[in-house]
Amino acid sequence: MRYFICDKKANYKGQHLVHTLFCPSLPHENRRQIVGRFDNCKQAIEYLYSLNKDTGFKFIGCKRCNQS
């Protein structure tokens, strides 16, 4: 299991990137939201959507650290 972090600030497409804890592209500490421990990025994103059902937020895995 790995720890996942979500960027509180959306990118230019309106997506919040989900990173692993040791990703070289982690956002600044002020923009990090700890998601928790999951087997993969897909599970972390599903969890984020379950917490934000009616918000319209979009989540996507960081391509740099989530190869699987």
Short mmCIF file of C-alpha atoms in Angstrom, two decimals:
data_model
loop_
_atom_site.label_atom_id
_atom_site.label_comp_id
_atom_site.label_asym_id
_atom_site.label_seq_id
_atom_site.Cartn_x
_atom_site.Cartn_y
_atom_site.Cartn_z
CA MET A 1 0.00 0.00 0.00
CA ARG A 2 1.10 3.53 -0.74
CA TYR A 3 0.13 6.93 0.62
CA PHE A 4 -1.62 9.29 -1.77
CA ILE A 5 -1.77 13.07 -1.77
CA CYS A 6 -4.22 15.29 -3.65
CA ASP A 7 -3.38 18.76 -4.91
CA LYS A 8 -5.95 21.16 -3.43
CA LYS A 9 -5.51 23.49 -6.39
CA ALA A 10 -6.92 22.34 -9.71
CA ASN A 11 -4.81 22.51 -12.86
CA TYR A 12 -5.80 24.56 -15.92
CA LYS A 13 -8.25 21.79 -16.94
CA GLY A 14 -10.00 21.89 -13.57
CA GLN A 15 -8.48 18.60 -12.41
CA HIS A 16 -6.96 17.90 -9.02
CA LEU A 17 -3.87 15.71 -9.44
CA VAL A 18 -3.42 12.71 -7.16
CA HIS A 19 0.19 11.84 -6.32
CA THR A 20 2.03 9.16 -4.39
CA LEU A 21 3.83 10.38 -1.28
CA PHE A 22 7.27 10.29 -2.88
CA CYS A 23 6.34 11.73 -6.28
CA PRO A 24 8.94 14.15 -7.64
CA SER A 25 6.06 16.42 -8.75
CA LEU A 26 4.34 16.89 -5.38
CA PRO A 27 2.64 20.26 -4.95
CA HIS A 28 3.82 22.76 -2.34
CA GLU A 29 3.00 21.69 1.24
CA ASN A 30 0.25 24.31 1.50
CA ARG A 31 -1.59 22.68 -1.39
CA ARG A 32 -1.39 19.05 -0.21
CA GLN A 33 -4.37 17.08 1.07
CA ILE A 34 -3.59 13.62 2.43
CA VAL A 35 -5.93 11.08 0.86
CA GLY A 36 -4.74 7.97 2.69
CA ARG A 37 -3.25 4.53 2.03
CA PHE A 38 -4.46 2.57 -0.97
CA ASP A 39 -3.24 -0.24 -3.20
CA ASN A 40 -3.32 1.98 -6.28
CA CYS A 41 -4.21 5.41 -7.58
CA LYS A 42 -7.59 4.27 -8.91
CA GLN A 43 -8.73 3.37 -5.39
CA ALA A 44 -7.53 6.72 -4.04
CA ILE A 45 -9.45 8.57 -6.77
CA GLU A 46 -12.60 6.52 -6.13
CA TYR A 47 -12.34 7.44 -2.46
CA LEU A 48 -12.00 11.14 -3.30
CA TYR A 49 -15.08 10.98 -5.53
CA SER A 50 -17.04 9.29 -2.72
CA LEU A 51 -16.20 12.22 -0.43
CA ASN A 52 -17.00 14.85 -3.06
CA LYS A 53 -20.12 13.46 -4.75
CA ASP A 54 -21.94 16.67 -5.61
CA THR A 55 -19.07 19.13 -5.84
CA GLY A 56 -18.15 18.75 -9.49
CA PHE A 57 -14.48 18.24 -8.56
CA LYS A 58 -12.41 16.20 -11.02
CA PHE A 59 -9.52 13.98 -9.94
CA ILE A 60 -6.82 12.41 -12.07
CA GLY A 61 -3.69 10.44 -11.28
CA CYS A 62 -0.34 12.11 -11.81
CA LYS A 63 1.25 10.38 -14.80
CA ARG A 64 4.72 10.87 -13.38
CA CYS A 65 4.21 8.76 -10.24
CA ASN A 66 1.21 6.52 -11.05
CA GLN A 67 2.41 4.20 -13.76
CA SER A 68 0.16 1.31 -12.72
#
